[in-house]
mmCIF file with all atom_site columns, C-alpha atoms in Angstrom:
data_model
loop_
_atom_site.group_PDB
_atom_site.id
_atom_site.type_symbol
_atom_site.label_atom_id
_atom_site.label_alt_id
_atom_site.label_comp_id
_atom_site.label_asym_id
_atom_site.label_entity_id
_atom_site.label_seq_id
_atom_site.pdbx_PDB_ins_code
_atom_site.Cartn_x
_atom_site.Cartn_y
_atom_site.Cartn_z
_atom_site.occupancy
_atom_site.B_iso_or_equiv
_atom_site.pdbx_formal_charge
_atom_site.auth_seq_id
_atom_site.auth_comp_id
_atom_site.auth_asym_id
_atom_site.auth_atom_id
_atom_site.pdbx_PDB_model_num
ATOM 1   C CA . UNK K 1 1   ? 0.069   0.397  0.226   1.00 85.00 ? 17  UNK K CA 1
ATOM 2   C CA . UNK K 1 2   ? 2.776   2.629  0.945   1.00 87.00 ? 18  UNK K CA 1
ATOM 3   C CA . UNK K 1 3   ? 4.362   1.910  -2.589  1.00 87.00 ? 19  UNK K CA 1
ATOM 4   C CA . UNK K 1 4   ? 1.236   2.363  -4.127  1.00 87.00 ? 20  UNK K CA 1
ATOM 5   C CA . UNK K 1 5   ? 0.679   6.030  -2.488  1.00 88.00 ? 21  UNK K CA 1
ATOM 6   C CA . UNK K 1 6   ? 4.548   6.639  -3.190  1.00 91.00 ? 22  UNK K CA 1
ATOM 7   C CA . UNK K 1 7   ? 3.827   6.160  -6.892  1.00 89.00 ? 23  UNK K CA 1
ATOM 8   C CA . UNK K 1 8   ? 0.900   8.614  -6.690  1.00 90.00 ? 24  UNK K CA 1
ATOM 9   C CA . UNK K 1 9   ? 2.611   10.954 -4.943  1.00 90.00 ? 25  UNK K CA 1
ATOM 10  C CA . UNK K 1 10  ? 5.934   10.909 -7.529  1.00 91.00 ? 26  UNK K CA 1
ATOM 11  C CA . UNK K 1 11  ? 3.764   10.746 -10.609 1.00 91.00 ? 27  UNK K CA 1
ATOM 12  C CA . UNK K 1 12  ? 2.104   13.989 -9.335  1.00 91.00 ? 28  UNK K CA 1
ATOM 13  C CA . UNK K 1 13  ? 5.240   15.985 -8.628  1.00 89.00 ? 29  UNK K CA 1
ATOM 14  C CA . UNK K 1 14  ? 6.622   15.207 -12.011 1.00 87.00 ? 30  UNK K CA 1
ATOM 15  C CA . UNK K 1 15  ? 3.499   16.210 -13.522 1.00 85.00 ? 31  UNK K CA 1
ATOM 16  C CA . UNK K 1 16  ? 3.623   19.463 -11.813 1.00 82.00 ? 32  UNK K CA 1
ATOM 17  C CA . UNK K 1 17  ? 7.278   20.480 -12.665 1.00 81.00 ? 33  UNK K CA 1
ATOM 18  C CA . UNK K 1 18  ? 6.597   19.350 -16.735 1.00 80.00 ? 34  UNK K CA 1
ATOM 19  C CA . UNK K 1 19  ? 3.319   22.022 -16.292 1.00 75.00 ? 35  UNK K CA 1
ATOM 20  C CA . UNK K 1 20  ? 5.647   24.609 -14.820 1.00 70.00 ? 36  UNK K CA 1
ATOM 21  C CA . UNK K 1 21  ? 8.093   24.319 -17.512 1.00 67.00 ? 37  UNK K CA 1
ATOM 22  C CA . UNK K 1 22  ? 5.514   24.075 -19.953 1.00 65.00 ? 38  UNK K CA 1
ATOM 23  C CA . UNK K 1 23  ? 3.724   27.525 -18.496 1.00 58.00 ? 39  UNK K CA 1
ATOM 24  C CA . UNK K 1 24  ? 7.118   28.891 -18.526 1.00 51.00 ? 40  UNK K CA 1
ATOM 25  C CA . UNK K 1 25  ? 7.864   28.297 -22.349 1.00 50.00 ? 41  UNK K CA 1
ATOM 26  C CA . UNK K 1 26  ? 4.668   30.027 -23.466 1.00 49.00 ? 42  UNK K CA 1
ATOM 27  C CA . UNK K 1 27  ? 4.286   32.813 -21.014 1.00 46.00 ? 43  UNK K CA 1
ATOM 28  C CA . UNK K 1 28  ? 2.366   35.675 -21.872 1.00 44.00 ? 44  UNK K CA 1
ATOM 29  C CA . UNK K 1 29  ? 5.755   37.667 -22.434 1.00 43.00 ? 45  UNK K CA 1
ATOM 30  C CA . UNK K 1 30  ? 6.326   36.182 -25.526 1.00 42.00 ? 46  UNK K CA 1
ATOM 31  C CA . UNK K 1 31  ? 3.513   34.352 -26.837 1.00 41.00 ? 47  UNK K CA 1
ATOM 32  C CA . UNK K 1 32  ? 1.609   35.439 -29.559 1.00 45.00 ? 48  UNK K CA 1
ATOM 33  C CA . UNK K 1 33  ? -1.999  35.988 -28.531 1.00 55.00 ? 49  UNK K CA 1
ATOM 34  C CA . UNK K 1 34  ? -4.647  37.294 -31.086 1.00 78.00 ? 50  UNK K CA 1
ATOM 35  C CA . UNK K 1 35  ? -1.993  39.058 -32.929 1.00 83.00 ? 51  UNK K CA 1
ATOM 36  C CA . UNK K 1 36  ? -0.114  40.518 -30.040 1.00 87.00 ? 52  UNK K CA 1
ATOM 37  C CA . UNK K 1 37  ? 3.602   39.310 -29.858 1.00 87.00 ? 53  UNK K CA 1
ATOM 38  C CA . UNK K 1 38  ? 4.778   40.682 -26.023 1.00 88.00 ? 54  UNK K CA 1
ATOM 39  C CA . UNK K 1 39  ? 8.742   41.521 -25.777 1.00 88.00 ? 55  UNK K CA 1
ATOM 40  C CA . UNK K 1 40  ? 10.547  39.895 -22.835 1.00 86.00 ? 56  UNK K CA 1
ATOM 41  C CA . UNK K 1 41  ? 11.754  43.411 -21.634 1.00 88.00 ? 57  UNK K CA 1
ATOM 42  C CA . UNK K 1 42  ? 9.759   47.310 -22.550 1.00 88.00 ? 58  UNK K CA 1
ATOM 43  C CA . UNK K 1 43  ? 11.209  48.991 -25.416 1.00 88.00 ? 59  UNK K CA 1
ATOM 44  C CA . UNK K 1 44  ? 11.719  52.501 -26.942 1.00 88.00 ? 60  UNK K CA 1
ATOM 45  C CA . UNK K 1 45  ? 9.287   55.573 -25.163 1.00 88.00 ? 61  UNK K CA 1
ATOM 46  C CA . UNK K 1 46  ? 6.934   56.430 -27.516 1.00 83.00 ? 62  UNK K CA 1
ATOM 47  C CA . UNK K 1 47  ? 6.751   60.291 -28.143 1.00 79.00 ? 63  UNK K CA 1
ATOM 48  C CA . UNK K 1 48  ? 4.325   62.340 -27.432 1.00 73.00 ? 64  UNK K CA 1
ATOM 49  C CA . UNK K 1 49  ? 2.476   61.580 -23.745 1.00 78.00 ? 65  UNK K CA 1
ATOM 50  C CA . UNK K 1 50  ? -1.027  61.897 -25.496 1.00 85.00 ? 66  UNK K CA 1
ATOM 51  C CA . UNK K 1 51  ? -2.836  58.725 -27.555 1.00 89.00 ? 67  UNK K CA 1
ATOM 52  C CA . UNK K 1 52  ? -6.594  59.069 -29.084 1.00 89.00 ? 68  UNK K CA 1
ATOM 53  C CA . UNK K 1 53  ? -8.364  56.003 -29.499 1.00 91.00 ? 69  UNK K CA 1
ATOM 54  C CA . UNK K 1 54  ? -9.861  55.569 -32.619 1.00 89.00 ? 70  UNK K CA 1
ATOM 55  C CA . UNK K 1 55  ? -11.146 51.833 -32.141 1.00 90.00 ? 71  UNK K CA 1
ATOM 56  C CA . UNK K 1 56  ? -12.055 50.088 -29.029 1.00 91.00 ? 72  UNK K CA 1
ATOM 57  C CA . UNK K 1 57  ? -10.916 46.237 -29.239 1.00 87.00 ? 73  UNK K CA 1
ATOM 58  C CA . UNK K 1 58  ? -11.862 45.434 -25.759 1.00 76.00 ? 74  UNK K CA 1
ATOM 59  C CA . UNK K 1 59  ? -10.325 43.374 -22.845 1.00 78.00 ? 75  UNK K CA 1
ATOM 60  C CA . UNK K 1 60  ? -7.937  46.700 -22.011 1.00 83.00 ? 76  UNK K CA 1
ATOM 61  C CA . UNK K 1 61  ? -6.719  47.092 -25.753 1.00 91.00 ? 77  UNK K CA 1
ATOM 62  C CA . UNK K 1 62  ? -7.403  50.024 -28.132 1.00 93.00 ? 78  UNK K CA 1
ATOM 63  C CA . UNK K 1 63  ? -5.907  51.320 -31.640 1.00 92.00 ? 79  UNK K CA 1
ATOM 64  C CA . UNK K 1 64  ? -4.825  55.024 -31.001 1.00 91.00 ? 80  UNK K CA 1
ATOM 65  C CA . UNK K 1 65  ? -3.410  57.701 -32.865 1.00 88.00 ? 81  UNK K CA 1
ATOM 66  C CA . UNK K 1 66  ? -0.782  59.180 -31.281 1.00 85.00 ? 82  UNK K CA 1
ATOM 67  C CA . UNK K 1 67  ? -0.773  63.230 -31.143 1.00 75.00 ? 83  UNK K CA 1
ATOM 68  C CA . UNK K 1 68  ? 1.209   65.240 -33.930 1.00 64.00 ? 84  UNK K CA 1
ATOM 69  C CA . UNK K 1 69  ? 3.297   68.462 -32.886 1.00 60.00 ? 85  UNK K CA 1
ATOM 70  C CA . UNK K 1 70  ? 0.442   70.812 -33.674 1.00 64.00 ? 86  UNK K CA 1
ATOM 71  C CA . UNK K 1 71  ? -2.012  71.449 -31.234 1.00 62.00 ? 87  UNK K CA 1
ATOM 72  C CA . UNK K 1 72  ? -4.829  69.560 -33.037 1.00 63.00 ? 88  UNK K CA 1
ATOM 73  C CA . UNK K 1 73  ? -3.046  67.079 -35.305 1.00 61.00 ? 89  UNK K CA 1
ATOM 74  C CA . UNK K 1 74  ? -4.014  63.545 -34.310 1.00 56.00 ? 90  UNK K CA 1
ATOM 75  C CA . UNK K 1 75  ? -3.483  62.237 -37.524 1.00 60.00 ? 91  UNK K CA 1
ATOM 76  C CA . UNK K 1 76  ? -0.021  63.031 -38.321 1.00 59.00 ? 92  UNK K CA 1
ATOM 77  C CA . UNK K 1 77  ? 2.103   60.376 -36.200 1.00 69.00 ? 93  UNK K CA 1
ATOM 78  C CA . UNK K 1 78  ? 1.749   56.716 -36.080 1.00 84.00 ? 94  UNK K CA 1
ATOM 79  C CA . UNK K 1 79  ? -1.274  54.105 -34.762 1.00 89.00 ? 95  UNK K CA 1
ATOM 80  C CA . UNK K 1 80  ? -0.197  52.241 -31.749 1.00 92.00 ? 96  UNK K CA 1
ATOM 81  C CA . UNK K 1 81  ? -2.388  49.578 -29.993 1.00 92.00 ? 97  UNK K CA 1
ATOM 82  C CA . UNK K 1 82  ? -2.529  50.465 -26.921 1.00 92.00 ? 98  UNK K CA 1
ATOM 83  C CA . UNK K 1 83  ? -2.827  48.135 -23.964 1.00 91.00 ? 99  UNK K CA 1
ATOM 84  C CA . UNK K 1 84  ? -3.438  47.604 -20.108 1.00 87.00 ? 100 UNK K CA 1
ATOM 85  C CA . UNK K 1 85  ? -2.838  44.710 -17.811 1.00 82.00 ? 101 UNK K CA 1
ATOM 86  C CA . UNK K 1 86  ? -6.182  45.274 -15.800 1.00 82.00 ? 102 UNK K CA 1
ATOM 87  C CA . UNK K 1 87  ? -8.657  45.058 -18.698 1.00 81.00 ? 103 UNK K CA 1
ATOM 88  C CA . UNK K 1 88  ? -9.590  48.338 -18.094 1.00 85.00 ? 104 UNK K CA 1
ATOM 89  C CA . UNK K 1 89  ? -11.602 49.040 -21.368 1.00 90.00 ? 105 UNK K CA 1
ATOM 90  C CA . UNK K 1 90  ? -11.381 51.930 -23.756 1.00 92.00 ? 106 UNK K CA 1
ATOM 91  C CA . UNK K 1 91  ? -13.968 53.860 -25.510 1.00 92.00 ? 107 UNK K CA 1
ATOM 92  C CA . UNK K 1 92  ? -13.674 55.464 -28.899 1.00 91.00 ? 108 UNK K CA 1
ATOM 93  C CA . UNK K 1 93  ? -12.056 59.116 -29.210 1.00 90.00 ? 109 UNK K CA 1
ATOM 94  C CA . UNK K 1 94  ? -11.295 58.669 -25.493 1.00 92.00 ? 110 UNK K CA 1
ATOM 95  C CA . UNK K 1 95  ? -7.974  60.707 -24.979 1.00 90.00 ? 111 UNK K CA 1
ATOM 96  C CA . UNK K 1 96  ? -4.988  59.015 -22.969 1.00 90.00 ? 112 UNK K CA 1
ATOM 97  C CA . UNK K 1 97  ? -2.586  60.940 -21.471 1.00 89.00 ? 113 UNK K CA 1
ATOM 98  C CA . UNK K 1 98  ? 0.330   59.280 -19.612 1.00 87.00 ? 114 UNK K CA 1
ATOM 99  C CA . UNK K 1 99  ? 0.118   59.863 -16.174 1.00 86.00 ? 115 UNK K CA 1
ATOM 100 C CA . UNK K 1 100 ? 2.426   62.054 -13.942 1.00 87.00 ? 116 UNK K CA 1
ATOM 101 C CA . UNK K 1 101 ? 5.885   59.881 -13.588 1.00 88.00 ? 117 UNK K CA 1
ATOM 102 C CA . UNK K 1 102 ? 5.061   57.406 -16.429 1.00 89.00 ? 118 UNK K CA 1
ATOM 103 C CA . UNK K 1 103 ? 5.385   57.077 -20.324 1.00 89.00 ? 119 UNK K CA 1
ATOM 104 C CA . UNK K 1 104 ? 4.134   55.104 -23.315 1.00 90.00 ? 120 UNK K CA 1
ATOM 105 C CA . UNK K 1 105 ? 6.717   52.186 -23.816 1.00 92.00 ? 121 UNK K CA 1
ATOM 106 C CA . UNK K 1 106 ? 6.531   49.912 -26.460 1.00 92.00 ? 122 UNK K CA 1
ATOM 107 C CA . UNK K 1 107 ? 5.929   46.526 -25.056 1.00 93.00 ? 123 UNK K CA 1
ATOM 108 C CA . UNK K 1 108 ? 5.361   43.966 -27.906 1.00 92.00 ? 124 UNK K CA 1
ATOM 109 C CA . UNK K 1 109 ? 3.781   44.109 -31.938 1.00 93.00 ? 125 UNK K CA 1
ATOM 110 C CA . UNK K 1 110 ? 0.382   43.769 -32.901 1.00 92.00 ? 126 UNK K CA 1
ATOM 111 C CA . UNK K 1 111 ? -0.719  42.354 -36.387 1.00 91.00 ? 127 UNK K CA 1
ATOM 112 C CA . UNK K 1 112 ? -4.192  42.754 -37.773 1.00 86.00 ? 128 UNK K CA 1
ATOM 113 C CA . UNK K 1 113 ? -5.991  42.960 -41.300 1.00 84.00 ? 129 UNK K CA 1
ATOM 114 C CA . UNK K 1 114 ? -7.680  46.302 -42.484 1.00 80.00 ? 130 UNK K CA 1
ATOM 115 C CA . UNK K 1 115 ? -9.313  46.981 -45.123 1.00 84.00 ? 131 UNK K CA 1
ATOM 116 C CA . UNK K 1 116 ? -6.039  48.023 -46.640 1.00 82.00 ? 132 UNK K CA 1
ATOM 117 C CA . UNK K 1 117 ? -4.339  44.897 -45.975 1.00 86.00 ? 133 UNK K CA 1
ATOM 118 C CA . UNK K 1 118 ? -2.185  43.809 -43.106 1.00 88.00 ? 134 UNK K CA 1
ATOM 119 C CA . UNK K 1 119 ? -0.956  46.249 -40.625 1.00 87.00 ? 135 UNK K CA 1
ATOM 120 C CA . UNK K 1 120 ? 1.600   45.886 -38.335 1.00 91.00 ? 136 UNK K CA 1
ATOM 121 C CA . UNK K 1 121 ? 2.083   48.269 -35.312 1.00 92.00 ? 137 UNK K CA 1
ATOM 122 C CA . UNK K 1 122 ? 3.959   48.918 -31.816 1.00 93.00 ? 138 UNK K CA 1
ATOM 123 C CA . UNK K 1 123 ? 1.873   47.840 -28.373 1.00 92.00 ? 139 UNK K CA 1
ATOM 124 C CA . UNK K 1 124 ? 2.305   50.342 -25.779 1.00 92.00 ? 140 UNK K CA 1
ATOM 125 C CA . UNK K 1 125 ? 1.926   50.710 -22.693 1.00 91.00 ? 141 UNK K CA 1
ATOM 126 C CA . UNK K 1 126 ? 2.014   53.106 -19.672 1.00 90.00 ? 142 UNK K CA 1
ATOM 127 C CA . UNK K 1 127 ? 4.665   52.482 -17.769 1.00 90.00 ? 143 UNK K CA 1
ATOM 128 C CA . UNK K 1 128 ? 7.448   54.155 -15.528 1.00 86.00 ? 144 UNK K CA 1
ATOM 129 C CA . UNK K 1 129 ? 10.080  56.569 -16.819 1.00 80.00 ? 145 UNK K CA 1
#
């Protein structure tokens, strides 16, 4: 009886180790999900410190225009995927400013299809400076 219990315990431990190793290999920081591919470490700071949402995607993600150099220029700079890990939803035409002590940093790449073909844009998040 003791041998059977020992075998069961050892099997559970081995399966747990395999599960942890598999999850680490497919961690969200590197996994591609719904066209999103995340970097291991945050990348470049994205200037400026304001973006305007033009399409909310749900689950804390939205496509947004970076603010241009002119006071009302929202369309001259690149499109980004604005992302937050809290899942707080964005809405269309929302202006999002970087909070005090934070900046937008690129954390990955987002690939999607539009009526103009395949697009690839940076994924940005608000992170500490």
